Amino acid sequence: MSELAVRVDTTSQVPPYAQIRAQLGALIVTGQLAEGDRLPTVRQLATDLGLAPGTVARAYRELEAAELIRTRRGAGSRVAARPAGPIRPYASQLATLARDFTSSARALGADTEAVLAAVRDALGPDRS
């Protein structure tokens, strides 16, 4: 895999591990990272982002708990196979994504109405 499009805003109220988790999760769910794609090692991504390895390790652990990646000692971390059938997000995963988004939006100065408008816009005309 070439350059990974992950960026961390150290001035954000959202913790760096949550930013990494959300960005990698989005790349996986949208198919920009495919099944079997290898992720950088914890140390490499930490070095690239200027973070402590424990920060990246926490993000990877949470992605693994969400079954988006699988990690094997000596073989690294890879994008996991997508489950067969329709994907139903867990309430806890949605809550985490919502917290990450709202924290980032609030850090930008958005009020509740602006946050809700952004979500409505993102959902588009077919909100089912």
PDB file of C-alpha atoms in Angstrom:
ATOM      1  CA  MET A   1       0.000   0.000   0.000  1.00  0.00           C
ATOM      2  CA  SER A   2       1.299   3.442  -0.818  1.00  0.00           C
ATOM      3  CA  GLU A   3       0.837   6.650   1.186  1.00  0.00           C
ATOM      4  CA  LEU A   4      -2.047   6.410   3.627  1.00  0.00           C
ATOM      5  CA  ALA A   5      -4.289   9.487   3.687  1.00  0.00           C
ATOM      6  CA  VAL A   6      -4.446   9.875   7.475  1.00  0.00           C
ATOM      7  CA  ARG A   7      -3.933  13.243   9.103  1.00  0.00           C
ATOM      8  CA  VAL A   8      -4.109  14.215  12.763  1.00  0.00           C
ATOM      9  CA  ASP A   9      -5.060  17.666  13.978  1.00  0.00           C
ATOM     10  CA  THR A  10      -3.273  18.022  17.303  1.00  0.00           C
ATOM     11  CA  THR A  11      -5.262  21.185  18.076  1.00  0.00           C
ATOM     12  CA  SER A  12      -8.584  19.319  17.842  1.00  0.00           C
ATOM     13  CA  GLN A  13     -10.587  18.348  20.911  1.00  0.00           C
ATOM     14  CA  VAL A  14     -10.920  14.884  19.333  1.00  0.00           C
ATOM     15  CA  PRO A  15      -8.124  12.646  20.657  1.00  0.00           C
ATOM     16  CA  PRO A  16      -5.555  11.609  18.032  1.00  0.00           C
ATOM     17  CA  TYR A  17      -6.394   7.885  18.390  1.00  0.00           C
ATOM     18  CA  ALA A  18     -10.056   8.661  17.643  1.00  0.00           C
ATOM     19  CA  GLN A  19      -9.078  10.695  14.572  1.00  0.00           C
ATOM     20  CA  ILE A  20      -6.961   7.808  13.276  1.00  0.00           C
ATOM     21  CA  ARG A  21      -9.694   5.261  14.031  1.00  0.00           C
ATOM     22  CA  ALA A  22     -12.361   7.342  12.291  1.00  0.00           C
ATOM     23  CA  GLN A  23     -10.246   8.059   9.211  1.00  0.00           C
ATOM     24  CA  LEU A  24      -9.048   4.487   8.728  1.00  0.00           C
ATOM     25  CA  GLY A  25     -12.558   3.183   9.413  1.00  0.00           C
ATOM     26  CA  ALA A  26     -13.967   5.485   6.746  1.00  0.00           C
ATOM     27  CA  LEU A  27     -11.308   4.380   4.227  1.00  0.00           C
ATOM     28  CA  ILE A  28     -12.202   0.738   4.899  1.00  0.00           C
ATOM     29  CA  VAL A  29     -15.987   1.122   4.883  1.00  0.00           C
ATOM     30  CA  THR A  30     -15.938   3.141   1.648  1.00  0.00           C
ATOM     31  CA  GLY A  31     -13.712   0.568  -0.054  1.00  0.00           C
ATOM     32  CA  GLN A  32     -10.730   2.875  -0.489  1.00  0.00           C
ATOM     33  CA  LEU A  33      -8.836   0.253   1.497  1.00  0.00           C
ATOM     34  CA  ALA A  34      -9.707  -3.222   0.263  1.00  0.00           C
ATOM     35  CA  GLU A  35      -9.748  -6.578   2.001  1.00  0.00           C
ATOM     36  CA  GLY A  36      -6.199  -7.760   2.579  1.00  0.00           C
ATOM     37  CA  ASP A  37      -4.598  -4.328   2.189  1.00  0.00           C
ATOM     38  CA  ARG A  38      -1.764  -4.026   4.656  1.00  0.00           C
ATOM     39  CA  LEU A  39      -1.739  -1.115   7.059  1.00  0.00           C
ATOM     40  CA  PRO A  40       1.498   0.524   8.134  1.00  0.00           C
ATOM     41  CA  THR A  41       3.037  -0.854  11.288  1.00  0.00           C
ATOM     42  CA  VAL A  42       2.106   0.913  14.511  1.00  0.00           C
ATOM     43  CA  ARG A  43       5.624   2.293  14.785  1.00  0.00           C
ATOM     44  CA  GLN A  44       5.709   3.492  11.181  1.00  0.00           C
ATOM     45  CA  LEU A  45       2.351   5.281  11.338  1.00  0.00           C
ATOM     46  CA  ALA A  46       3.263   6.797  14.714  1.00  0.00           C
ATOM     47  CA  THR A  47       6.523   8.101  13.230  1.00  0.00           C
ATOM     48  CA  ASP A  48       4.752   9.423  10.115  1.00  0.00           C
ATOM     49  CA  LEU A  49       2.176  11.276  12.247  1.00  0.00           C
ATOM     50  CA  GLY A  50       4.589  12.376  14.983  1.00  0.00           C
ATOM     51  CA  LEU A  51       2.664  10.489  17.671  1.00  0.00           C
ATOM     52  CA  ALA A  52       3.459   7.965  20.364  1.00  0.00           C
ATOM     53  CA  PRO A  53       3.142   4.330  19.237  1.00  0.00           C
ATOM     54  CA  GLY A  54       0.573   3.703  21.984  1.00  0.00           C
ATOM     55  CA  THR A  55      -1.772   6.221  20.362  1.00  0.00           C
ATOM     56  CA  VAL A  56      -1.730   4.374  17.038  1.00  0.00           C
ATOM     57  CA  ALA A  57      -1.915   1.013  18.807  1.00  0.00           C
ATOM     58  CA  ARG A  58      -5.127   2.091  20.549  1.00  0.00           C
ATOM     59  CA  ALA A  59      -6.679   3.088  17.215  1.00  0.00           C
ATOM     60  CA  TYR A  60      -5.691  -0.270  15.706  1.00  0.00           C
ATOM     61  CA  ARG A  61      -7.112  -2.161  18.725  1.00  0.00           C
ATOM     62  CA  GLU A  62     -10.425  -0.362  18.337  1.00  0.00           C
ATOM     63  CA  LEU A  63     -10.513  -1.064  14.588  1.00  0.00           C
ATOM     64  CA  GLU A  64      -9.811  -4.700  15.353  1.00  0.00           C
ATOM     65  CA  ALA A  65     -12.592  -4.775  17.969  1.00  0.00           C
ATOM     66  CA  ALA A  66     -14.926  -3.365  15.294  1.00  0.00           C
ATOM     67  CA  GLU A  67     -13.759  -6.224  13.022  1.00  0.00           C
ATOM     68  CA  LEU A  68     -12.499  -3.812  10.372  1.00  0.00           C
ATOM     69  CA  ILE A  69      -8.895  -5.013  10.568  1.00  0.00           C
ATOM     70  CA  ARG A  70      -7.116  -8.128  11.721  1.00  0.00           C
ATOM     71  CA  THR A  71      -3.686  -8.159  13.275  1.00  0.00           C
ATOM     72  CA  ARG A  72      -1.324 -11.100  13.491  1.00  0.00           C
ATOM     73  CA  ARG A  73       2.003 -10.965  15.280  1.00  0.00           C
ATOM     74  CA  GLY A  74       4.738 -10.970  12.663  1.00  0.00           C
ATOM     75  CA  ALA A  75       2.295 -10.485   9.781  1.00  0.00           C
ATOM     76  CA  GLY A  76       1.068  -6.986  10.622  1.00  0.00           C
ATOM     77  CA  SER A  77      -2.385  -5.475  10.334  1.00  0.00           C
ATOM     78  CA  ARG A  78      -4.580  -5.963   7.286  1.00  0.00           C
ATOM     79  CA  VAL A  79      -8.070  -4.920   6.255  1.00  0.00           C
ATOM     80  CA  ALA A  80     -10.486  -7.654   7.310  1.00  0.00           C
ATOM     81  CA  ALA A  81     -12.953  -9.421   5.039  1.00  0.00           C
ATOM     82  CA  ARG A  82     -16.341  -7.771   4.878  1.00  0.00           C
ATOM     83  CA  PRO A  83     -19.113  -9.844   6.424  1.00  0.00           C
ATOM     84  CA  ALA A  84     -21.548 -11.437   3.985  1.00  0.00           C
ATOM     85  CA  GLY A  85     -24.957  -9.832   3.712  1.00  0.00           C
ATOM     86  CA  PRO A  86     -26.079  -6.375   4.708  1.00  0.00           C
ATOM     87  CA  ILE A  87     -23.939  -4.583   7.219  1.00  0.00           C
ATOM     88  CA  ARG A  88     -25.726  -3.369  10.332  1.00  0.00           C
ATOM     89  CA  PRO A  89     -23.670  -0.880  12.297  1.00  0.00           C
ATOM     90  CA  TYR A  90     -23.661  -1.426  16.011  1.00  0.00           C
ATOM     91  CA  ALA A  91     -25.202   1.312  18.126  1.00  0.00           C
ATOM     92  CA  SER A  92     -21.901   1.751  19.968  1.00  0.00           C
ATOM     93  CA  GLN A  93     -20.013   2.246  16.688  1.00  0.00           C
ATOM     94  CA  LEU A  94     -22.546   4.841  15.534  1.00  0.00           C
ATOM     95  CA  ALA A  95     -22.323   6.587  18.902  1.00  0.00           C
ATOM     96  CA  THR A  96     -18.531   6.714  18.621  1.00  0.00           C
ATOM     97  CA  LEU A  97     -18.678   8.136  15.097  1.00  0.00           C
ATOM     98  CA  ALA A  98     -21.283  10.692  16.186  1.00  0.00           C
ATOM     99  CA  ARG A  99     -19.126  11.769  19.153  1.00  0.00           C
ATOM    100  CA  ASP A 100     -16.057  12.066  16.918  1.00  0.00           C
ATOM    101  CA  PHE A 101     -17.946  14.143  14.360  1.00  0.00           C
ATOM    102  CA  THR A 102     -19.663  16.422  16.855  1.00  0.00           C
ATOM    103  CA  SER A 103     -16.421  16.999  18.770  1.00  0.00           C
ATOM    104  CA  SER A 104     -14.649  17.949  15.548  1.00  0.00           C
ATOM    105  CA  ALA A 105     -17.536  20.180  14.462  1.00  0.00           C
ATOM    106  CA  ARG A 106     -17.666  21.913  17.860  1.00  0.00           C
ATOM    107  CA  ALA A 107     -13.890  22.471  17.700  1.00  0.00           C
ATOM    108  CA  LEU A 108     -14.527  24.335  14.448  1.00  0.00           C
ATOM    109  CA  GLY A 109     -17.065  26.510  16.247  1.00  0.00           C
ATOM    110  CA  ALA A 110     -20.226  24.895  14.856  1.00  0.00           C
ATOM    111  CA  ASP A 111     -23.384  25.162  16.935  1.00  0.00           C
ATOM    112  CA  THR A 112     -26.048  22.454  17.216  1.00  0.00           C
ATOM    113  CA  GLU A 113     -28.040  23.681  14.218  1.00  0.00           C
ATOM    114  CA  ALA A 114     -24.951  23.759  11.987  1.00  0.00           C
ATOM    115  CA  VAL A 115     -24.015  20.220  13.078  1.00  0.00           C
ATOM    116  CA  LEU A 116     -27.528  18.936  12.360  1.00  0.00           C
ATOM    117  CA  ALA A 117     -27.614  20.722   8.997  1.00  0.00           C
ATOM    118  CA  ALA A 118     -24.298  19.111   8.031  1.00  0.00           C
ATOM    119  CA  VAL A 119     -25.678  15.668   8.911  1.00  0.00           C
ATOM    120  CA  ARG A 120     -28.874  16.320   6.932  1.00  0.00           C
ATOM    121  CA  ASP A 121     -26.796  17.457   3.943  1.00  0.00           C
ATOM    122  CA  ALA A 122     -24.545  14.393   4.221  1.00  0.00           C
ATOM    123  CA  LEU A 123     -27.553  12.087   4.267  1.00  0.00           C
ATOM    124  CA  GLY A 124     -28.783  13.644   1.020  1.00  0.00           C
ATOM    125  CA  PRO A 125     -32.321  13.622  -0.356  1.00  0.00           C
ATOM    126  CA  ASP A 126     -32.843   9.875   0.302  1.00  0.00           C
ATOM    127  CA  ARG A 127     -32.502   9.724   4.088  1.00  0.00           C
ATOM    128  CA  SER A 128     -33.546   6.124   4.574  1.00  0.00           C
TER     129      SER A 128
END
